[in-house]
mmCIF file of N, CA and C in Angstrom:
data_model
loop_
_atom_site.group_PDB
_atom_site.id
_atom_site.type_symbol
_atom_site.label_atom_id
_atom_site.label_comp_id
_atom_site.label_asym_id
_atom_site.label_seq_id
_atom_site.Cartn_x
_atom_site.Cartn_y
_atom_site.Cartn_z
ATOM 1 N N UNK A 1 1.643 74.858 181.718
ATOM 2 C CA UNK A 1 1.767 74.494 183.117
ATOM 3 C C UNK A 1 1.150 73.118 183.366
ATOM 4 N N UNK A 2 0.020 72.850 182.706
ATOM 5 C CA UNK A 2 -0.623 71.550 182.885
ATOM 6 C C UNK A 2 0.275 70.425 182.406
ATOM 7 N N UNK A 3 0.982 70.662 181.294
ATOM 8 C CA UNK A 3 1.867 69.643 180.747
ATOM 9 C C UNK A 3 3.040 69.398 181.684
ATOM 10 N N UNK A 4 3.572 70.470 182.263
ATOM 11 C CA UNK A 4 4.661 70.316 183.221
ATOM 12 C C UNK A 4 4.181 69.523 184.424
ATOM 13 N N UNK A 5 3.008 69.869 184.924
ATOM 14 C CA UNK A 5 2.458 69.147 186.063
ATOM 15 C C UNK A 5 2.227 67.678 185.719
ATOM 16 N N UNK A 6 1.704 67.407 184.526
ATOM 17 C CA UNK A 6 1.489 66.023 184.104
ATOM 18 C C UNK A 6 2.807 65.269 184.042
ATOM 19 N N UNK A 7 3.846 65.915 183.524
ATOM 20 C CA UNK A 7 5.163 65.279 183.454
ATOM 21 C C UNK A 7 5.696 64.968 184.838
ATOM 22 N N UNK A 8 5.539 65.915 185.735
ATOM 23 C CA UNK A 8 6.049 65.717 187.084
ATOM 24 C C UNK A 8 5.265 64.638 187.825
ATOM 25 N N UNK A 9 3.959 64.559 187.581
ATOM 26 C CA UNK A 9 3.159 63.515 188.213
ATOM 27 C C UNK A 9 3.595 62.149 187.703
ATOM 28 N N UNK A 10 3.774 62.024 186.393
ATOM 29 C CA UNK A 10 4.244 60.756 185.824
ATOM 30 C C UNK A 10 5.593 60.408 186.417
ATOM 31 N N UNK A 11 6.461 61.391 186.495
ATOM 32 C CA UNK A 11 7.797 61.173 187.050
ATOM 33 C C UNK A 11 7.714 60.702 188.497
ATOM 34 N N UNK A 12 6.877 61.331 189.299
ATOM 35 C CA UNK A 12 6.773 61.001 190.720
ATOM 36 C C UNK A 12 6.194 59.610 190.948
ATOM 37 N N UNK A 13 5.292 59.184 190.080
ATOM 38 C CA UNK A 13 4.644 57.889 190.264
ATOM 39 C C UNK A 13 5.618 56.731 190.091
ATOM 40 N N UNK A 14 6.525 56.842 189.143
ATOM 41 C CA UNK A 14 7.392 55.701 188.844
ATOM 42 C C UNK A 14 8.824 55.807 189.355
ATOM 43 N N UNK A 15 9.151 56.904 190.043
ATOM 44 C CA UNK A 15 10.546 57.073 190.473
ATOM 45 C C UNK A 15 10.892 56.141 191.633
ATOM 46 N N UNK A 16 12.034 55.522 191.554
ATOM 47 C CA UNK A 16 12.591 54.715 192.638
ATOM 48 C C UNK A 16 14.067 54.513 192.350
ATOM 49 N N UNK A 17 14.774 53.885 193.255
ATOM 50 C CA UNK A 17 16.220 53.730 193.087
ATOM 51 C C UNK A 17 16.532 52.370 192.483
ATOM 52 N N UNK A 18 17.555 52.340 191.597
ATOM 53 C CA UNK A 18 18.032 51.084 191.033
ATOM 54 C C UNK A 18 18.183 51.113 189.534
ATOM 55 N N UNK A 19 19.369 50.781 189.022
ATOM 56 C CA UNK A 19 19.649 50.651 187.593
ATOM 57 C C UNK A 19 21.134 50.487 187.392
ATOM 58 N N UNK A 20 21.531 50.383 186.141
ATOM 59 C CA UNK A 20 22.938 50.190 185.841
ATOM 60 C C UNK A 20 23.615 51.479 185.386
ATOM 61 N N UNK A 21 23.010 52.623 185.624
ATOM 62 C CA UNK A 21 23.586 53.887 185.171
ATOM 63 C C UNK A 21 24.193 54.680 186.331
ATOM 64 N N UNK A 22 24.794 54.002 187.281
ATOM 65 C CA UNK A 22 25.374 54.651 188.446
ATOM 66 C C UNK A 22 26.871 54.801 188.307
ATOM 67 N N UNK A 23 27.428 55.726 189.068
ATOM 68 C CA UNK A 23 28.872 55.917 189.111
ATOM 69 C C UNK A 23 29.491 54.822 189.965
ATOM 70 N N UNK A 24 30.803 54.826 190.062
ATOM 71 C CA UNK A 24 31.502 53.828 190.863
ATOM 72 C C UNK A 24 31.081 53.896 192.322
ATOM 73 N N UNK A 25 30.674 55.061 192.790
ATOM 74 C CA UNK A 25 30.239 55.204 194.179
ATOM 75 C C UNK A 25 28.839 54.649 194.392
ATOM 76 N N UNK A 26 28.181 54.231 193.331
ATOM 77 C CA UNK A 26 26.850 53.658 193.459
ATOM 78 C C UNK A 26 25.731 54.663 193.262
ATOM 79 N N UNK A 27 26.079 55.907 192.978
ATOM 80 C CA UNK A 27 25.056 56.919 192.760
ATOM 81 C C UNK A 27 25.214 57.522 191.367
ATOM 82 N N UNK A 28 24.085 57.827 190.771
ATOM 83 C CA UNK A 28 24.094 58.459 189.462
ATOM 84 C C UNK A 28 24.576 59.900 189.617
ATOM 85 N N UNK A 29 25.356 60.352 188.676
ATOM 86 C CA UNK A 29 25.806 61.736 188.695
ATOM 87 C C UNK A 29 24.941 62.563 187.749
ATOM 88 N N UNK A 30 24.982 63.860 187.923
ATOM 89 C CA UNK A 30 24.250 64.752 187.034
ATOM 90 C C UNK A 30 24.750 64.602 185.600
ATOM 91 N N UNK A 31 26.059 64.462 185.446
ATOM 92 C CA UNK A 31 26.645 64.288 184.114
ATOM 93 C C UNK A 31 26.122 63.009 183.455
ATOM 94 N N UNK A 32 26.044 61.920 184.211
ATOM 95 C CA UNK A 32 25.528 60.659 183.670
ATOM 96 C C UNK A 32 24.069 60.803 183.268
ATOM 97 N N UNK A 33 23.286 61.473 184.103
ATOM 98 C CA UNK A 33 21.870 61.663 183.793
ATOM 99 C C UNK A 33 21.709 62.472 182.514
ATOM 100 N N UNK A 34 22.457 63.551 182.378
ATOM 101 C CA UNK A 34 22.395 64.360 181.149
ATOM 102 C C UNK A 34 22.765 63.512 179.919
ATOM 103 N N UNK A 35 23.825 62.705 180.063
ATOM 104 C CA UNK A 35 24.285 61.864 178.953
ATOM 105 C C UNK A 35 23.216 60.841 178.556
ATOM 106 N N UNK A 36 22.618 60.188 179.543
ATOM 107 C CA UNK A 36 21.587 59.184 179.260
ATOM 108 C C UNK A 36 20.361 59.809 178.598
ATOM 109 N N UNK A 37 19.918 60.955 179.113
ATOM 110 C CA UNK A 37 18.759 61.635 178.527
ATOM 111 C C UNK A 37 19.087 62.055 177.094
ATOM 112 N N UNK A 38 20.276 62.585 176.885
ATOM 113 C CA UNK A 38 20.696 63.004 175.552
ATOM 114 C C UNK A 38 20.700 61.827 174.577
ATOM 115 N N UNK A 39 21.212 60.694 175.021
ATOM 116 C CA UNK A 39 21.250 59.495 174.181
ATOM 117 C C UNK A 39 19.843 59.013 173.835
ATOM 118 N N UNK A 40 18.961 58.989 174.833
ATOM 119 C CA UNK A 40 17.588 58.557 174.586
ATOM 120 C C UNK A 40 16.874 59.510 173.628
ATOM 121 N N UNK A 41 17.124 60.800 173.760
ATOM 122 C CA UNK A 41 16.528 61.769 172.838
ATOM 123 C C UNK A 41 17.025 61.522 171.414
ATOM 124 N N UNK A 42 18.316 61.298 171.274
ATOM 125 C CA UNK A 42 18.894 61.030 169.947
ATOM 126 C C UNK A 42 18.264 59.775 169.331
ATOM 127 N N UNK A 43 18.100 58.734 170.132
ATOM 128 C CA UNK A 43 17.491 57.496 169.626
ATOM 129 C C UNK A 43 16.041 57.723 169.224
ATOM 130 N N UNK A 44 15.286 58.448 170.041
ATOM 131 C CA UNK A 44 13.888 58.733 169.712
ATOM 132 C C UNK A 44 13.794 59.496 168.394
ATOM 133 N N UNK A 45 14.663 60.477 168.230
ATOM 134 C CA UNK A 45 14.672 61.238 166.980
ATOM 135 C C UNK A 45 14.978 60.324 165.792
ATOM 136 N N UNK A 46 15.735 59.270 166.031
ATOM 137 C CA UNK A 46 16.098 58.348 164.967
ATOM 138 C C UNK A 46 14.982 57.403 164.533
ATOM 139 N N UNK A 47 14.074 57.068 165.446
ATOM 140 C CA UNK A 47 13.015 56.117 165.066
ATOM 141 C C UNK A 47 11.609 56.700 165.088
ATOM 142 N N UNK A 48 11.456 57.977 165.322
ATOM 143 C CA UNK A 48 10.128 58.583 165.444
ATOM 144 C C UNK A 48 9.252 58.393 164.207
ATOM 145 N N UNK A 49 9.855 58.191 163.050
ATOM 146 C CA UNK A 49 9.090 58.000 161.817
ATOM 147 C C UNK A 49 9.008 56.538 161.384
ATOM 148 N N UNK A 50 9.560 55.634 162.189
ATOM 149 C CA UNK A 50 9.518 54.199 161.886
ATOM 150 C C UNK A 50 8.066 53.720 161.855
ATOM 151 N N UNK A 51 7.726 52.894 160.883
ATOM 152 C CA UNK A 51 6.339 52.444 160.722
ATOM 153 C C UNK A 51 5.840 51.643 161.927
ATOM 154 N N UNK A 52 6.693 50.828 162.537
ATOM 155 C CA UNK A 52 6.262 50.074 163.718
ATOM 156 C C UNK A 52 5.973 51.011 164.887
ATOM 157 N N UNK A 53 6.801 52.021 165.067
ATOM 158 C CA UNK A 53 6.556 53.003 166.118
ATOM 159 C C UNK A 53 5.273 53.769 165.825
ATOM 160 N N UNK A 54 5.103 54.185 164.582
ATOM 161 C CA UNK A 54 3.915 54.966 164.213
ATOM 162 C C UNK A 54 2.631 54.155 164.402
ATOM 163 N N UNK A 55 2.745 52.832 164.348
ATOM 164 C CA UNK A 55 1.573 51.976 164.521
ATOM 165 C C UNK A 55 1.338 51.597 165.979
ATOM 166 N N UNK A 56 2.412 51.402 166.740
ATOM 167 C CA UNK A 56 2.280 50.780 168.067
ATOM 168 C C UNK A 56 2.744 51.632 169.242
ATOM 169 N N UNK A 57 3.247 52.822 169.016
ATOM 170 C CA UNK A 57 3.827 53.664 170.057
ATOM 171 C C UNK A 57 4.946 52.896 170.746
ATOM 172 N N UNK A 58 4.743 52.389 171.958
ATOM 173 C CA UNK A 58 5.797 51.669 172.660
ATOM 174 C C UNK A 58 5.494 50.174 172.796
ATOM 175 N N UNK A 59 4.471 49.701 172.104
ATOM 176 C CA UNK A 59 4.093 48.288 172.166
ATOM 177 C C UNK A 59 4.659 47.498 170.997
ATOM 178 N N UNK A 60 4.041 46.381 170.668
ATOM 179 C CA UNK A 60 4.375 45.511 169.535
ATOM 180 C C UNK A 60 5.698 44.762 169.691
ATOM 181 N N UNK A 61 6.241 44.706 170.865
ATOM 182 C CA UNK A 61 7.421 43.883 171.104
ATOM 183 C C UNK A 61 8.672 44.345 170.394
ATOM 184 N N UNK A 62 9.540 43.388 170.118
ATOM 185 C CA UNK A 62 10.883 43.687 169.621
ATOM 186 C C UNK A 62 10.913 44.262 168.209
ATOM 187 N N UNK A 63 9.854 44.137 167.459
ATOM 188 C CA UNK A 63 9.832 44.699 166.106
ATOM 189 C C UNK A 63 9.772 46.222 166.127
ATOM 190 N N UNK A 64 9.337 46.783 167.237
ATOM 191 C CA UNK A 64 9.207 48.226 167.368
ATOM 192 C C UNK A 64 10.403 48.770 168.145
ATOM 193 N N UNK A 65 11.198 49.652 167.534
ATOM 194 C CA UNK A 65 12.338 50.208 168.270
ATOM 195 C C UNK A 65 11.902 51.003 169.493
ATOM 196 N N UNK A 66 10.676 51.478 169.504
ATOM 197 C CA UNK A 66 10.154 52.227 170.642
ATOM 198 C C UNK A 66 9.965 51.377 171.886
ATOM 199 N N UNK A 67 9.763 50.083 171.693
ATOM 200 C CA UNK A 67 9.534 49.200 172.841
ATOM 201 C C UNK A 67 10.781 49.099 173.728
ATOM 202 N N UNK A 68 11.910 48.733 173.143
ATOM 203 C CA UNK A 68 13.152 48.615 173.925
ATOM 204 C C UNK A 68 13.589 49.977 174.437
ATOM 205 N N UNK A 69 13.405 51.011 173.629
ATOM 206 C CA UNK A 69 13.749 52.367 174.038
ATOM 207 C C UNK A 69 12.970 52.760 175.290
ATOM 208 N N UNK A 70 11.683 52.467 175.287
ATOM 209 C CA UNK A 70 10.858 52.850 176.436
ATOM 210 C C UNK A 70 11.247 52.070 177.692
ATOM 211 N N UNK A 71 11.673 50.835 177.528
ATOM 212 C CA UNK A 71 12.138 50.066 178.685
ATOM 213 C C UNK A 71 13.392 50.710 179.283
ATOM 214 N N UNK A 72 14.302 51.152 178.425
ATOM 215 C CA UNK A 72 15.512 51.843 178.913
ATOM 216 C C UNK A 72 15.158 53.190 179.536
ATOM 217 N N UNK A 73 14.197 53.877 178.942
ATOM 218 C CA UNK A 73 13.750 55.164 179.480
ATOM 219 C C UNK A 73 13.147 54.971 180.871
ATOM 220 N N UNK A 74 12.324 53.942 181.022
ATOM 221 C CA UNK A 74 11.722 53.663 182.331
ATOM 222 C C UNK A 74 12.787 53.307 183.359
ATOM 223 N N UNK A 75 13.766 52.516 182.955
ATOM 224 C CA UNK A 75 14.851 52.145 183.871
ATOM 225 C C UNK A 75 15.616 53.388 184.328
ATOM 226 N N UNK A 76 15.865 54.309 183.413
ATOM 227 C CA UNK A 76 16.540 55.547 183.788
ATOM 228 C C UNK A 76 15.670 56.347 184.748
ATOM 229 N N UNK A 77 14.421 56.462 184.437
ATOM 230 C CA UNK A 77 13.492 57.214 185.278
ATOM 231 C C UNK A 77 13.471 56.638 186.692
ATOM 232 N N UNK A 78 13.468 55.329 186.782
ATOM 233 C CA UNK A 78 13.438 54.670 188.087
ATOM 234 C C UNK A 78 14.775 54.766 188.816
ATOM 235 N N UNK A 79 15.853 55.005 188.078
ATOM 236 C CA UNK A 79 17.184 55.045 188.669
ATOM 237 C C UNK A 79 17.534 56.403 189.275
ATOM 238 N N UNK A 80 16.780 57.413 188.939
ATOM 239 C CA UNK A 80 17.092 58.746 189.452
ATOM 240 C C UNK A 80 16.717 58.805 190.936
ATOM 241 N N UNK A 81 17.709 58.950 191.808
ATOM 242 C CA UNK A 81 17.410 59.007 193.242
ATOM 243 C C UNK A 81 16.518 60.194 193.585
ATOM 244 N N UNK A 82 15.568 59.978 194.462
ATOM 245 C CA UNK A 82 14.628 61.031 194.837
ATOM 246 C C UNK A 82 15.342 62.253 195.395
ATOM 247 N N UNK A 83 16.408 62.026 196.124
ATOM 248 C CA UNK A 83 17.108 63.137 196.760
ATOM 249 C C UNK A 83 18.236 63.710 195.895
ATOM 250 N N UNK A 84 18.351 63.257 194.663
ATOM 251 C CA UNK A 84 19.417 63.744 193.795
ATOM 252 C C UNK A 84 19.255 65.253 193.591
ATOM 253 N N UNK A 85 20.322 65.987 193.853
ATOM 254 C CA UNK A 85 20.277 67.439 193.743
ATOM 255 C C UNK A 85 20.693 67.875 192.346
ATOM 256 N N UNK A 86 19.719 67.909 191.470
ATOM 257 C CA UNK A 86 19.894 68.386 190.098
ATOM 258 C C UNK A 86 18.689 69.267 189.778
ATOM 259 N N UNK A 87 18.774 70.068 188.729
ATOM 260 C CA UNK A 87 17.622 70.885 188.355
ATOM 261 C C UNK A 87 16.374 70.019 188.151
ATOM 262 N N UNK A 88 15.248 70.537 188.590
ATOM 263 C CA UNK A 88 13.989 69.797 188.502
ATOM 264 C C UNK A 88 13.677 69.352 187.076
ATOM 265 N N UNK A 89 13.951 70.206 186.097
ATOM 266 C CA UNK A 89 13.657 69.831 184.712
ATOM 267 C C UNK A 89 14.524 68.666 184.245
ATOM 268 N N UNK A 90 15.725 68.547 184.794
ATOM 269 C CA UNK A 90 16.566 67.393 184.450
ATOM 270 C C UNK A 90 15.991 66.132 185.079
ATOM 271 N N UNK A 91 15.511 66.234 186.315
ATOM 272 C CA UNK A 91 14.870 65.077 186.950
ATOM 273 C C UNK A 91 13.625 64.652 186.179
ATOM 274 N N UNK A 92 12.913 65.623 185.626
ATOM 275 C CA UNK A 92 11.676 65.335 184.890
ATOM 276 C C UNK A 92 11.934 64.889 183.452
ATOM 277 N N UNK A 93 13.165 65.025 182.968
ATOM 278 C CA UNK A 93 13.464 64.730 181.560
ATOM 279 C C UNK A 93 13.085 63.317 181.119
ATOM 280 N N UNK A 94 13.319 62.257 181.932
ATOM 281 C CA UNK A 94 12.884 60.931 181.473
ATOM 282 C C UNK A 94 11.369 60.843 181.250
ATOM 283 N N UNK A 95 10.592 61.488 182.108
ATOM 284 C CA UNK A 95 9.136 61.508 181.912
ATOM 285 C C UNK A 95 8.787 62.337 180.680
ATOM 286 N N UNK A 96 9.513 63.433 180.477
ATOM 287 C CA UNK A 96 9.261 64.264 179.306
ATOM 288 C C UNK A 96 9.640 63.551 178.011
ATOM 289 N N UNK A 97 10.622 62.652 178.072
ATOM 290 C CA UNK A 97 10.941 61.842 176.890
ATOM 291 C C UNK A 97 9.743 60.982 176.494
ATOM 292 N N UNK A 98 9.081 60.400 177.489
ATOM 293 C CA UNK A 98 7.873 59.610 177.215
ATOM 294 C C UNK A 98 6.826 60.500 176.546
ATOM 295 N N UNK A 99 6.616 61.687 177.117
ATOM 296 C CA UNK A 99 5.607 62.591 176.579
ATOM 297 C C UNK A 99 5.974 63.040 175.157
ATOM 298 N N UNK A 100 7.269 63.227 174.890
ATOM 299 C CA UNK A 100 7.709 63.587 173.551
ATOM 300 C C UNK A 100 7.430 62.445 172.577
ATOM 301 N N UNK A 101 7.713 61.220 172.994
ATOM 302 C CA UNK A 101 7.409 60.071 172.143
ATOM 303 C C UNK A 101 5.933 59.994 171.824
ATOM 304 N N UNK A 102 5.103 60.232 172.817
ATOM 305 C CA UNK A 102 3.655 60.222 172.602
ATOM 306 C C UNK A 102 3.241 61.358 171.663
ATOM 307 N N UNK A 103 3.864 62.510 171.811
ATOM 308 C CA UNK A 103 3.558 63.643 170.929
ATOM 309 C C UNK A 103 3.937 63.320 169.486
ATOM 310 N N UNK A 104 5.086 62.655 169.287
ATOM 311 C CA UNK A 104 5.464 62.231 167.929
ATOM 312 C C UNK A 104 4.433 61.236 167.388
ATOM 313 N N UNK A 105 4.041 60.298 168.217
ATOM 314 C CA UNK A 105 3.049 59.298 167.813
ATOM 315 C C UNK A 105 1.739 59.978 167.398
ATOM 316 N N UNK A 106 1.316 60.969 168.196
ATOM 317 C CA UNK A 106 0.069 61.687 167.925
ATOM 318 C C UNK A 106 0.232 62.770 166.860
ATOM 319 N N UNK A 107 1.482 63.011 166.441
ATOM 320 C CA UNK A 107 1.796 64.057 165.468
ATOM 321 C C UNK A 107 1.280 65.417 165.947
ATOM 322 N N UNK A 108 1.504 65.699 167.220
ATOM 323 C CA UNK A 108 1.052 66.935 167.844
ATOM 324 C C UNK A 108 2.220 67.927 167.884
ATOM 325 N N UNK A 109 2.253 68.826 166.913
ATOM 326 C CA UNK A 109 3.378 69.745 166.765
ATOM 327 C C UNK A 109 3.600 70.625 167.992
ATOM 328 N N UNK A 110 2.529 71.088 168.630
ATOM 329 C CA UNK A 110 2.677 71.938 169.819
ATOM 330 C C UNK A 110 3.340 71.177 170.955
ATOM 331 N N UNK A 111 2.885 69.955 171.210
ATOM 332 C CA UNK A 111 3.476 69.151 172.280
ATOM 333 C C UNK A 111 4.905 68.744 171.944
ATOM 334 N N UNK A 112 5.165 68.443 170.669
ATOM 335 C CA UNK A 112 6.529 68.095 170.256
ATOM 336 C C UNK A 112 7.469 69.240 170.604
ATOM 337 N N UNK A 113 7.105 70.448 170.221
ATOM 338 C CA UNK A 113 7.952 71.608 170.501
ATOM 339 C C UNK A 113 8.105 71.807 172.009
ATOM 340 N N UNK A 114 7.012 71.733 172.733
ATOM 341 C CA UNK A 114 7.040 71.964 174.181
ATOM 342 C C UNK A 114 7.987 70.982 174.888
ATOM 343 N N UNK A 115 7.773 69.697 174.663
ATOM 344 C CA UNK A 115 8.567 68.696 175.376
ATOM 345 C C UNK A 115 10.008 68.640 174.877
ATOM 346 N N UNK A 116 10.203 68.794 173.584
ATOM 347 C CA UNK A 116 11.569 68.775 173.054
ATOM 348 C C UNK A 116 12.360 69.971 173.592
ATOM 349 N N UNK A 117 11.747 71.145 173.607
ATOM 350 C CA UNK A 117 12.413 72.327 174.154
ATOM 351 C C UNK A 117 12.773 72.128 175.623
ATOM 352 N N UNK A 118 11.854 71.555 176.402
ATOM 353 C CA UNK A 118 12.124 71.308 177.820
ATOM 354 C C UNK A 118 13.287 70.339 178.004
ATOM 355 N N UNK A 119 13.307 69.289 177.213
ATOM 356 C CA UNK A 119 14.378 68.297 177.320
ATOM 357 C C UNK A 119 15.719 68.911 176.931
ATOM 358 N N UNK A 120 15.724 69.637 175.827
ATOM 359 C CA UNK A 120 16.975 70.271 175.389
ATOM 360 C C UNK A 120 17.478 71.273 176.426
ATOM 361 N N UNK A 121 16.588 72.009 177.035
ATOM 362 C CA UNK A 121 16.983 72.951 178.082
ATOM 363 C C UNK A 121 17.529 72.190 179.302
ATOM 364 N N UNK A 122 16.915 71.075 179.623
ATOM 365 C CA UNK A 122 17.322 70.297 180.797
ATOM 366 C C UNK A 122 18.714 69.695 180.635
ATOM 367 N N UNK A 123 19.072 69.303 179.414
ATOM 368 C CA UNK A 123 20.376 68.631 179.224
ATOM 369 C C UNK A 123 21.489 69.621 178.857
ATOM 370 N N UNK A 124 21.105 70.874 178.655
ATOM 371 C CA UNK A 124 22.097 71.892 178.335
ATOM 372 C C UNK A 124 22.966 72.148 179.570
ATOM 373 N N UNK A 125 24.239 72.317 179.342
ATOM 374 C CA UNK A 125 25.125 72.560 180.479
ATOM 375 C C UNK A 125 25.670 73.943 180.485
#
């Protein structure tokens, strides 16, 4: 419960409107959000063992694949409209992606399972 609350607090602090992941009507759809979260999860799984990521988490500039990934993750998180009517766990998924990345960095198996399971449940249709 504490981890969920922490994820939601992180999500609430940085959420705002604006990004390039909107539909033609100017609003993000639930399908687009699921697709973006799924893509970011796939990318994280691809670089979680990279030496630059393991050394710097989301820092170290362009040499670290985690740096650009985290910028895209933040942009998605900020693009989710506050009033968007989607399941709460889907709204929290961008924040949970950050927490999953941190869990991989810390090599914390319990947190990895917790956040990965939450993300997978959130993007399931």
